[in-house]
Short mmCIF file of C-alpha atoms in Angstrom, two decimals:
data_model
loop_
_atom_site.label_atom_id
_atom_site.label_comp_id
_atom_site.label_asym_id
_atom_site.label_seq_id
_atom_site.Cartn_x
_atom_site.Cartn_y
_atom_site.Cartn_z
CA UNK A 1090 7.40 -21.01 7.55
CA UNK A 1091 9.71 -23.27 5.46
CA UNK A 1092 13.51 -24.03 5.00
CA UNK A 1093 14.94 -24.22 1.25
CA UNK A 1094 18.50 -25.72 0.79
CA UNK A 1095 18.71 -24.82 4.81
CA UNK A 1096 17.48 -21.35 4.21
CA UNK A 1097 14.42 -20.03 5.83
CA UNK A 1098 11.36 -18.86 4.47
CA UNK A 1099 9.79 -16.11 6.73
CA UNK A 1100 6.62 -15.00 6.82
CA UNK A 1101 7.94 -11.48 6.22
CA UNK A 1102 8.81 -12.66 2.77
CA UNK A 1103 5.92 -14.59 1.91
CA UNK A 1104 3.53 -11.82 2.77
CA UNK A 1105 5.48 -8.88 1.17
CA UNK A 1106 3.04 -9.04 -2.38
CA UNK A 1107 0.23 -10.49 0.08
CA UNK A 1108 -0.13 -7.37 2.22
CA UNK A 1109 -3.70 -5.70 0.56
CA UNK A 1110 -5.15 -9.07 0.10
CA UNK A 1111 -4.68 -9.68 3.82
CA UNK A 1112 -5.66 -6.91 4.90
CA UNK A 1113 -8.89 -6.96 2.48
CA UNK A 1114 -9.65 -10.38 4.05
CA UNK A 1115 -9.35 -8.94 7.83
CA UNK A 1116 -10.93 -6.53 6.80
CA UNK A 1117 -13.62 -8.02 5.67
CA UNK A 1118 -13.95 -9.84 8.93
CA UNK A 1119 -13.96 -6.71 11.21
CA UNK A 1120 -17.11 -5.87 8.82
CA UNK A 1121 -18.63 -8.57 9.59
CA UNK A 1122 -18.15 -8.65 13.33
CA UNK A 1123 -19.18 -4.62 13.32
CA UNK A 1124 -22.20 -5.27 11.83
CA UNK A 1125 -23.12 -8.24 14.66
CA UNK A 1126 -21.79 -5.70 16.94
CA UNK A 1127 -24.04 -3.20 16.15
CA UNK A 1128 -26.66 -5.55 16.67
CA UNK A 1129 -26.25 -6.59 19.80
CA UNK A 1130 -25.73 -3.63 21.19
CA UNK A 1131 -28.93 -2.11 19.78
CA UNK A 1132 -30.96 -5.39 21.29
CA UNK A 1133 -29.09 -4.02 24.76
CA UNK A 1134 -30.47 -0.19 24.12
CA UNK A 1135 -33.83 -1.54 23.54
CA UNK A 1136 -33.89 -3.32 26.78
CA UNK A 1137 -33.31 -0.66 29.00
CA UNK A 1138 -35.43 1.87 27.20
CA UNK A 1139 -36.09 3.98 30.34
CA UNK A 1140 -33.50 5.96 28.98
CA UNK A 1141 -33.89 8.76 26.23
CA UNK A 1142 -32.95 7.96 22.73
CA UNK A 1143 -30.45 11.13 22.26
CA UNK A 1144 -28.79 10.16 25.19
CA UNK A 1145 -28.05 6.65 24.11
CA UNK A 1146 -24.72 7.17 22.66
CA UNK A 1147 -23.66 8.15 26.19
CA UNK A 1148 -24.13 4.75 27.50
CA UNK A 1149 -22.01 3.02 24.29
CA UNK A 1150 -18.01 2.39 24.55
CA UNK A 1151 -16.55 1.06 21.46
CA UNK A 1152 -13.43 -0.89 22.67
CA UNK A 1153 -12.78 -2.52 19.47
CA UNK A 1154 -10.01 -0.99 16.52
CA UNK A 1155 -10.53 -2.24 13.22
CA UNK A 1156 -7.42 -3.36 11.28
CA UNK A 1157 -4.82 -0.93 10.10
CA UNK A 1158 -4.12 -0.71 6.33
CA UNK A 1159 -0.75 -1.38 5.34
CA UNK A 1160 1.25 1.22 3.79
CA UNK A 1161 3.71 0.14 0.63
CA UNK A 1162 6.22 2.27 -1.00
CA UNK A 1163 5.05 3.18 -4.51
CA UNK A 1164 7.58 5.02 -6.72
CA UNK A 1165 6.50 8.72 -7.66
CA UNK A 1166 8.62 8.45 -11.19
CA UNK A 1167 6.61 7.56 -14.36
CA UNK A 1168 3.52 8.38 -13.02
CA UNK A 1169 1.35 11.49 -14.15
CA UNK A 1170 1.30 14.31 -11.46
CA UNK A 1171 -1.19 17.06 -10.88
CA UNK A 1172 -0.84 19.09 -8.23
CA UNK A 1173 2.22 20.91 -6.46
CA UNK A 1174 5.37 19.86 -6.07
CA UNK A 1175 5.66 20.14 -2.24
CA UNK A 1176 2.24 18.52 -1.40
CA UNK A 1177 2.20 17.25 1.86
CA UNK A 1178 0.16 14.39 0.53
CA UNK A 1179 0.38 12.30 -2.63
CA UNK A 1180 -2.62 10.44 -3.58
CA UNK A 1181 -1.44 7.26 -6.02
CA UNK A 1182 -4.46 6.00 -8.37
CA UNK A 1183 -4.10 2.93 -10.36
CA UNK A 1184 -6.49 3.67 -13.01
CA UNK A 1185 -8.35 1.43 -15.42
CA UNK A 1186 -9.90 3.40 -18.08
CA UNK A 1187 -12.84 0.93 -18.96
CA UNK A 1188 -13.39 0.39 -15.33
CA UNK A 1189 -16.70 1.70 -14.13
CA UNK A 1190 -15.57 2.41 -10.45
CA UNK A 1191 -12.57 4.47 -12.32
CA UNK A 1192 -15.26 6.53 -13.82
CA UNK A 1193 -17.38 7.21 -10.12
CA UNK A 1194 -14.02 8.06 -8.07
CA UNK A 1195 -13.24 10.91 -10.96
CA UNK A 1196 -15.43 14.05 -9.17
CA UNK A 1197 -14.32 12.25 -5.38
CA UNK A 1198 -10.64 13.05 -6.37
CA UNK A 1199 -11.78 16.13 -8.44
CA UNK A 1200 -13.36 17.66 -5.05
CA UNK A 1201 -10.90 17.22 -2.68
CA UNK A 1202 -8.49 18.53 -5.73
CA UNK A 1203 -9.96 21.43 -5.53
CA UNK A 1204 -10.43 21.85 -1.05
CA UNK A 1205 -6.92 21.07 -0.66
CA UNK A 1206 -4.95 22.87 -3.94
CA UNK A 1207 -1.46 23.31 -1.78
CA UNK A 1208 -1.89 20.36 0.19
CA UNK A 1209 -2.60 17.48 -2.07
CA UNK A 1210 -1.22 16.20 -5.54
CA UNK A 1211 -2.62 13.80 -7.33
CA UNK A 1212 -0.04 10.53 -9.47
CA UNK A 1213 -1.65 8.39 -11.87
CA UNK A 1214 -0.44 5.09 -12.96
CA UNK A 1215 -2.08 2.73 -15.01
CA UNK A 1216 -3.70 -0.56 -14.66
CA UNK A 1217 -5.11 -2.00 -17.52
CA UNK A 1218 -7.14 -5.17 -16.68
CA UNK A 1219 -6.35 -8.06 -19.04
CA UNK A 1220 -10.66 -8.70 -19.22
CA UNK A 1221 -11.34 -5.09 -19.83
CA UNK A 1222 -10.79 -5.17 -23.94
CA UNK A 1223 -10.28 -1.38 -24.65
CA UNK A 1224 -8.12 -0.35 -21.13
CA UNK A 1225 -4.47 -1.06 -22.75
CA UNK A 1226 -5.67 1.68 -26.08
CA UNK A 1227 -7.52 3.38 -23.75
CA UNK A 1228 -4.62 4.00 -21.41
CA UNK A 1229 -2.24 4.58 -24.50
CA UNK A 1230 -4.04 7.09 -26.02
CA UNK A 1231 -3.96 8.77 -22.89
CA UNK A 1232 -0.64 8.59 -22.82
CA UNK A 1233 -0.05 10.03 -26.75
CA UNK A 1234 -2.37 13.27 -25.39
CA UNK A 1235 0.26 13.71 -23.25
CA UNK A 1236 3.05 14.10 -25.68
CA UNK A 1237 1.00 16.83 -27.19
CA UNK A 1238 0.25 18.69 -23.16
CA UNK A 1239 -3.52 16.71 -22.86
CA UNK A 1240 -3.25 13.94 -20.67
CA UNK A 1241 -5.69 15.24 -18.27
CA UNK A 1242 -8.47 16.65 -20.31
CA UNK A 1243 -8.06 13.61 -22.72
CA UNK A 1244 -8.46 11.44 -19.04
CA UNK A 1245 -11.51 13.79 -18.39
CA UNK A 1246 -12.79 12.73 -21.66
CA UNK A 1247 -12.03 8.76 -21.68
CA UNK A 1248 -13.94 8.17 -18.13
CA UNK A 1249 -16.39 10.72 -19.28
CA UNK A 1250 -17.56 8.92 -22.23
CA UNK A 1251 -17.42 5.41 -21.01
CA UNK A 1252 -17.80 2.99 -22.74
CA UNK A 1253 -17.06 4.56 -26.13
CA UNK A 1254 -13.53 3.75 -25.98
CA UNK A 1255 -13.26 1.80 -29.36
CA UNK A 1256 -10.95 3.08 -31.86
CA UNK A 1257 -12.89 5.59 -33.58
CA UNK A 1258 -13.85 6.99 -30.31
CA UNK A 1259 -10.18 7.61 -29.11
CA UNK A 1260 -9.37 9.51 -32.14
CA UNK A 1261 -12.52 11.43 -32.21
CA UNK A 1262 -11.90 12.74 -28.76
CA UNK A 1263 -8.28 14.00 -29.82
CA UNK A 1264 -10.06 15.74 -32.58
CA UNK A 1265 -11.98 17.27 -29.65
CA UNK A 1266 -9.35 18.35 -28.19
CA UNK A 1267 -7.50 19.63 -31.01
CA UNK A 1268 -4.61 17.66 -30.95
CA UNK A 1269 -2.92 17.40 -34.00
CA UNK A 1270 -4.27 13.95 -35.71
CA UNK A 1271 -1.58 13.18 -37.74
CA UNK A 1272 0.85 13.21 -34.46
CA UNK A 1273 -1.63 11.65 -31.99
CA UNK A 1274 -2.21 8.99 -34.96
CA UNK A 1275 1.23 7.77 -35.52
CA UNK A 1276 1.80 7.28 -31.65
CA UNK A 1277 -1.66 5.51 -30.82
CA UNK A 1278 -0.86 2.88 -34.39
CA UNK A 1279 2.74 2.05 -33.73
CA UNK A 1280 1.66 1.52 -29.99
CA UNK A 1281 4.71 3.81 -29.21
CA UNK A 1282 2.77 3.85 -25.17
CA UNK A 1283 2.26 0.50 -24.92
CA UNK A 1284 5.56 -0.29 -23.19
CA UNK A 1285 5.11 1.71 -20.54
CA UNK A 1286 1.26 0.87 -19.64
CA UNK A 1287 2.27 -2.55 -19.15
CA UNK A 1288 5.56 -1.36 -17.15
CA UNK A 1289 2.36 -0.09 -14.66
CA UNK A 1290 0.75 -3.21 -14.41
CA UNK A 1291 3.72 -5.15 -13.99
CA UNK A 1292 4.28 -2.54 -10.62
CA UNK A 1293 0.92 -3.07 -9.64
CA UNK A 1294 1.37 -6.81 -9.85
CA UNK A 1295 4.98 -6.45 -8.04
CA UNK A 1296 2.74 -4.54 -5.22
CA UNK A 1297 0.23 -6.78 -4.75
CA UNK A 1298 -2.30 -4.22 -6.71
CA UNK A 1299 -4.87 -6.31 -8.77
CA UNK A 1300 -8.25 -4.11 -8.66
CA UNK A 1301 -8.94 -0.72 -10.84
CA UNK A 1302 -9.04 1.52 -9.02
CA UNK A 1303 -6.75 1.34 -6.67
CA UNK A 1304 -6.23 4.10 -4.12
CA UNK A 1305 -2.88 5.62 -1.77
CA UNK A 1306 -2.58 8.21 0.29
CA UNK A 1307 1.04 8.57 1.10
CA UNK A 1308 1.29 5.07 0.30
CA UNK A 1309 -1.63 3.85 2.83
CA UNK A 1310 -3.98 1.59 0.98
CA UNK A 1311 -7.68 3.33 1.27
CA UNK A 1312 -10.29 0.28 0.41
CA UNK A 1313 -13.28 0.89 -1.48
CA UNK A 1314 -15.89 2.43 -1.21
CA UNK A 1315 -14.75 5.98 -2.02
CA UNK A 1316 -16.27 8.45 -0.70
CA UNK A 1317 -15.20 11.79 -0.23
CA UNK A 1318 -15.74 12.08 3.66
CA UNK A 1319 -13.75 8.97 3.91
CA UNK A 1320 -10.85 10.50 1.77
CA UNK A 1321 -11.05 13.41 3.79
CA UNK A 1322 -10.42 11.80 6.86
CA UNK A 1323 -7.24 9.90 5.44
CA UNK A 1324 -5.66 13.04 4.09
CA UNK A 1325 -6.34 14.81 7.30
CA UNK A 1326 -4.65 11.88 9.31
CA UNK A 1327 -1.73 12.68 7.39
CA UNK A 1328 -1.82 16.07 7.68
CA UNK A 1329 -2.13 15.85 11.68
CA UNK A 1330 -5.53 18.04 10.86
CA UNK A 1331 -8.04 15.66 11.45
CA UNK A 1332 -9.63 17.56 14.19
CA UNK A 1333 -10.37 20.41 11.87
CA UNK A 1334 -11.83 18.37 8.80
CA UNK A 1335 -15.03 19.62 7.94
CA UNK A 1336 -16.70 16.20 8.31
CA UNK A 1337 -14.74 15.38 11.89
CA UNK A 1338 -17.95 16.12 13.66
CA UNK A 1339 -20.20 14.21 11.98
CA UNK A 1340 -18.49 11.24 14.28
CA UNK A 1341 -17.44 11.14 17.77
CA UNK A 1342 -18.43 7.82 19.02
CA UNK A 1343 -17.54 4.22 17.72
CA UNK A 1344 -15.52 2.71 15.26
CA UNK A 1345 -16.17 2.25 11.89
CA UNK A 1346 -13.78 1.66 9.00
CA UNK A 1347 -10.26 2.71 8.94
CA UNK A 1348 -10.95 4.61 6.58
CA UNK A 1349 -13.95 6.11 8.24
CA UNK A 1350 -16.11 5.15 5.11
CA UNK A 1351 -19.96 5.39 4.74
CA UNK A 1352 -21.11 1.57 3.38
CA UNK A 1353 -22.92 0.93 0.23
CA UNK A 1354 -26.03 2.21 1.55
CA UNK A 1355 -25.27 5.22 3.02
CA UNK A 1356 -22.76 6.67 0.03
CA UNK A 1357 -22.83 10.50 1.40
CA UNK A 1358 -19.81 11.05 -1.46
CA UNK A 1359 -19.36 10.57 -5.17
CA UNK A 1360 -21.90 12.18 -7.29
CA UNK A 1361 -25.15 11.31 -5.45
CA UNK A 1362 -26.14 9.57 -8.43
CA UNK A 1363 -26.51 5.66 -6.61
CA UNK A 1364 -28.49 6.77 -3.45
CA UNK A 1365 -31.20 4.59 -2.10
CA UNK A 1366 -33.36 7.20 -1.66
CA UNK A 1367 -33.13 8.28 -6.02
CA UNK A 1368 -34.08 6.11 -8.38
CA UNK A 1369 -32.59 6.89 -11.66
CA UNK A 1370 -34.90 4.70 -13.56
CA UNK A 1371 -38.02 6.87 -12.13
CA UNK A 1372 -36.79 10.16 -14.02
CA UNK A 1373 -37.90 8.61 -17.63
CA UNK A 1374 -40.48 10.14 -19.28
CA UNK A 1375 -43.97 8.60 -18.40
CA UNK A 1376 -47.62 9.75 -18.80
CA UNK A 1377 -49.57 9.90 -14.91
CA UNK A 1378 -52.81 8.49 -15.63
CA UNK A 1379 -54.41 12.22 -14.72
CA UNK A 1380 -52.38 13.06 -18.19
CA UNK A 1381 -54.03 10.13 -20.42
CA UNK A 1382 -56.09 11.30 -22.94
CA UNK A 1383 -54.89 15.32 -22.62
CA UNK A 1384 -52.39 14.99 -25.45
CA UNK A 1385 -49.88 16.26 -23.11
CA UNK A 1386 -46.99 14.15 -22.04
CA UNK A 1387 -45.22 14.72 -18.43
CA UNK A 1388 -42.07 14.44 -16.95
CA UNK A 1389 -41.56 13.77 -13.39
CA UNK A 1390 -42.27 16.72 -11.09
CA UNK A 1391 -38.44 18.39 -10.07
CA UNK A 1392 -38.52 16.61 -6.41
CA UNK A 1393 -37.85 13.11 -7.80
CA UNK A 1394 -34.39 14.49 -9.26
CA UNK A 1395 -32.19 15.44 -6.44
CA UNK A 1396 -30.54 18.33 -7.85
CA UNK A 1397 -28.95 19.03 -4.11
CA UNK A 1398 -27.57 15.97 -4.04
CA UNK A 1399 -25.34 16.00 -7.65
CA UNK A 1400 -22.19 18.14 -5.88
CA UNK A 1401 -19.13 17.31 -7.51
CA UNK A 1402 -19.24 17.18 -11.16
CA UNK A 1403 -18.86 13.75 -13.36
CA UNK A 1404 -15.65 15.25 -15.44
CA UNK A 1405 -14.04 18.46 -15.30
CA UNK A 1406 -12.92 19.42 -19.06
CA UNK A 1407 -10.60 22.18 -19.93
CA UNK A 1408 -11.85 23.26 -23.58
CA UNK A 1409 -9.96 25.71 -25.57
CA UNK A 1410 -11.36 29.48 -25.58
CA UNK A 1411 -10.68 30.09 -29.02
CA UNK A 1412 -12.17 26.58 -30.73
CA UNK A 1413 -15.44 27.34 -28.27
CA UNK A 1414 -15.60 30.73 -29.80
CA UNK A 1415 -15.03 29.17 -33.23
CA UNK A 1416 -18.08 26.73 -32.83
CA UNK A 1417 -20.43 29.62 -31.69
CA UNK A 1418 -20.07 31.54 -34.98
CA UNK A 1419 -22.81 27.99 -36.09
CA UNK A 1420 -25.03 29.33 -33.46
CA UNK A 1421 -28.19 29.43 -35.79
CA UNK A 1422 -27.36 25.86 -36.89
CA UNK A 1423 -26.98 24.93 -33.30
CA UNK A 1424 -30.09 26.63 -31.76
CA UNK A 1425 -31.55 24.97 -34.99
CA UNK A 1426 -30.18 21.39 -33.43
CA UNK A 1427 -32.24 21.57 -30.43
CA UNK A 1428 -35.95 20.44 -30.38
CA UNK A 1429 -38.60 20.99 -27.80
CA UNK A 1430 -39.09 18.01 -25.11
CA UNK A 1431 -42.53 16.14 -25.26
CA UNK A 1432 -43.21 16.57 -22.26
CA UNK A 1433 -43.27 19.31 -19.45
CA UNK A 1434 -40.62 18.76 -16.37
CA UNK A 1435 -42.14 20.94 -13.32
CA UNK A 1436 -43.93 23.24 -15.40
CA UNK A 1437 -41.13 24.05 -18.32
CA UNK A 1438 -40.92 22.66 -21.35
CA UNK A 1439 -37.19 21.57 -22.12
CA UNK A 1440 -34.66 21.20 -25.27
CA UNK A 1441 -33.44 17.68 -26.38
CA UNK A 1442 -30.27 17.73 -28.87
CA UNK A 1443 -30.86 16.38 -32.31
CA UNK A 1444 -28.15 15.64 -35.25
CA UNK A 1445 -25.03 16.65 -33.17
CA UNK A 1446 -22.06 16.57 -35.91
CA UNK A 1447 -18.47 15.48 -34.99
CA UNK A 1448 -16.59 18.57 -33.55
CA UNK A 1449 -19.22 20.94 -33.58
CA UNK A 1450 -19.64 22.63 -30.33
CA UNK A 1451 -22.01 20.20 -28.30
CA UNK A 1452 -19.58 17.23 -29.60
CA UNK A 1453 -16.77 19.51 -27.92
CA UNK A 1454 -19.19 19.46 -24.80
CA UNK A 1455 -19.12 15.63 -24.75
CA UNK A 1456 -22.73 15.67 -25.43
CA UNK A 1457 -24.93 13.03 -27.33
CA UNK A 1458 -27.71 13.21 -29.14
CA UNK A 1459 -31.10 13.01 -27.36
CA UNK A 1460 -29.43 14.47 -24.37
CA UNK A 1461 -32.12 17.00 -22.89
CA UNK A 1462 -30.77 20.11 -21.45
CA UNK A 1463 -31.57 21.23 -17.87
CA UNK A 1464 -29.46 23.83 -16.11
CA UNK A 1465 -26.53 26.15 -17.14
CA UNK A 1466 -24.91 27.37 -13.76
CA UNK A 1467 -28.69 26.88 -12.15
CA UNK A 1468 -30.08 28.38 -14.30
CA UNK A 1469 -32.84 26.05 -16.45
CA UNK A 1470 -33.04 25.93 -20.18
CA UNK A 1471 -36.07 26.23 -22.10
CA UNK A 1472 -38.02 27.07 -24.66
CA UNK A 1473 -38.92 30.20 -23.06
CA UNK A 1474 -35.12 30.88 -22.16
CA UNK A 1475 -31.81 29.46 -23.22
CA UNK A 1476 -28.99 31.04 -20.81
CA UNK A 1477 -26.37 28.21 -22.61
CA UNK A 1478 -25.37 30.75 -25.31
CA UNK A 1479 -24.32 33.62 -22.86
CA UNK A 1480 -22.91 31.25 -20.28
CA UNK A 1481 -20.19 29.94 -23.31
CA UNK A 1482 -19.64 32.92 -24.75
CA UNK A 1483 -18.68 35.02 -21.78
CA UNK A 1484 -18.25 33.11 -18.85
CA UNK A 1485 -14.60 31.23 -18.05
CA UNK A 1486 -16.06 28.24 -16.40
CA UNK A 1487 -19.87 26.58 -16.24
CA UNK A 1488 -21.64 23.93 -14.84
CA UNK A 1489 -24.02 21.79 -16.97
CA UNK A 1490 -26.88 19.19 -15.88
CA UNK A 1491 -27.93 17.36 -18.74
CA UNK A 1492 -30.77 14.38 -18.33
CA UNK A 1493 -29.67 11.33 -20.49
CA UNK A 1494 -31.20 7.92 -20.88
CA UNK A 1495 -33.46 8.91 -17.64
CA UNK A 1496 -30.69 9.25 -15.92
CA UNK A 1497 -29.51 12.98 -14.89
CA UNK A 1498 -25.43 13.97 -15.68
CA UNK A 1499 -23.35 17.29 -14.24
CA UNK A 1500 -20.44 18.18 -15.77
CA UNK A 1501 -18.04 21.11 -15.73
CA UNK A 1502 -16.38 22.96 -18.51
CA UNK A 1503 -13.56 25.28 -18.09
CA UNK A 1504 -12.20 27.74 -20.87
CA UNK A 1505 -8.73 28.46 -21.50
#
């Protein structure tokens, strides 16, 4: 490509940081040509409609691969690891902490975590975007939970309450945690982390790694979007297993991504939260005009919130057994917390969370105030019945849906 004092310049060279941009651009290309493709093979079908619809896909060769992604060498050292030891597959994360798409690939990752517990490990490294104000402290504190055994609930907690990731917040969560202050203090103030959060970002940079966040399996770039089907597939490549993933059926014709991802539209993976077919913004309270006038206030009927369709949990926190116990000896001041909902959601009348204090038990539970409660392991809560009590008290891991803001929230709590 060029000669310096005689000395060639190879493309090899030049390319070596360049390698996911690249591929992002021809990537980006093979979208667009798909998409054209898809269209011109559909005009095609239409033409010769004599022939039945289900057996159209018979009469359709895809010829065309779409790029490969590279695959870069990432160092395993210095990163956080969860998962076994001998994993067969490593998936690398470059995490921003203030990034939103950080926050939606959380319950991806936490699913296949939990299908593939002696296959796959999970290594963290951060990324800390220089426009992002809070990711450096964010990743930091992080970091400082570590030194006291809690870098991953205290990760649970930091994309779980996004964006309260000021100061204050970071210290309250420790609190949460029970981590001792003082400690946890001392190492987030004299930025004792801050070194090696920026020794992540310099990798990245080394890499060619600019967006948060950015995913590796065994060191093969996997592009956005994330979905768990698509993750799936490139763990199962690796594994030689992909003929026995349970979402290999769902395509035997035609080429889509490399990483077999859904696009934007179709997103079978992530929390459900973002499909076309729910929208959020139709779950806040409203009055139907049959309701003016009655004094009663309505919620949307159950159908409009796809309750199916919310699989994998938005965080996964691991709560001590003995501070949840401690925080259920308030019970009376906590039942005395919770407040009837105006309205009526499919016939039951729900509880909404008033005057939550810092590190009582629904400030443990990442809650907020106005949250309404829905459903303890399935199971609603109402007025007429409040299964939350029993489910903490004697239970070693529940699921909680929670409506906030119109918008409805899942999260899991295990007890240790």
């Amino acid at each position: 490509m060029a000669r310096v004092d005689g000395r060639a310049v190879r493309a090899k060279e030049v390319d070596a940081r360049l390698a996911l941009k690249l591929y992002d651009l021809a990537l980006a290309g093979y979208r667009l040509r798909a998409s054209s493709l898809d269209t011109v093979i559909a005009r095609r079908l239409r033409l010769n409609n004599d022939v039945p619809a289900d057996l159209a896909h018979e009469r359709v060769e895809i010829l065309w691969a779409p790029p490969e992604a590279p695959r870069i060498e990432i160092p395993l050292m210095g990163s956080r690891i969860r998962g076994p030891e001998n994993a067969r597959v490593t998936l690398t994360e470059f995490i921003d902490f203030q990034a939103g798409p950080s926050r939606s690939l959380q319950p991806v990752l936490e699913r296949v975590l939990e299908e593939y517990p002696d296959t796959v490990r999970l290594a963290v490294r951060d990324l800390a975007l220089p426009f992002h104000r809070y990711a450096q402290k964010s990743a930091e504190a992080a970091r400082c939970a570590g030194d006291q055994n809690a870098y991953w609930p205290y990760h649970e907690m930091l994309l779980m309450e996004q964006p309260g990731l000021e100061s204050e917040d970071l210290r309250r969560y420790a609190l949460r945690l029970d981590l001792e202050p003082a400690v946890f203090d001392r190492c987030l103030n004299e930025d004792k982390q801050a070194a090696l959060v920026r020794a992540d970002g310099s990798l990245a940079a080394l890499l060619g790694i600019s967006r948060a966040p950015s995913l590796f399996v065994n060191g093969r770039y996997l592009p956005p979007p994330f979905t768990y089907e698509g993750l799936v597939r490139a763990i199962e490549a690796e594994t030689g297993d992909l003929r026995n993933s349970p979402v290999a059926a769902e395509r035997k014709n035609g080429a889509l991504e490399p990483s077999e991802q859904a696009g934007p539209k179709q997103r079978p993976g992530g929390n459900g939260l973002h499909d076309p077919q729910f929208d959020p913004e139709s779950t806040e309270y409203r009055e139907p005009a049959d309701a003016v006038g009655s004094g009663e206030h309505l919620l949307p009927p159950l159908p409009e919130v796809p309750l199916d369709r919310l699989v994998e949990p938005e965080a996964v926190l691991d709560l001590a057994r003995d501070a949840v116990d401690q925080a259920l000896e308030e019970r009376p001041r906590l039942e005395a917390n919770l407040q009837t909902s105006p309205g009526v959601f499919s016939g039951r009348r729900l509880l909404k969370l008033t005057e939550i204090q810092p590190g009582d038990l629904y400030d443990r539970l990442g809650l907020r105030n106005n949250d309404v409660l829905m459903l303890v392991d399935d199971q609603w809560i109402t007025d007429e019945a409040n299964p939350l009590w029993d489910a903490l008290q004697n239970q070693s891991e529940i699921t909680l849906l929670v409506m906030r803001r119109g918008r409805p929230h899942r999260y899991r709590y295990r007890f240790r």
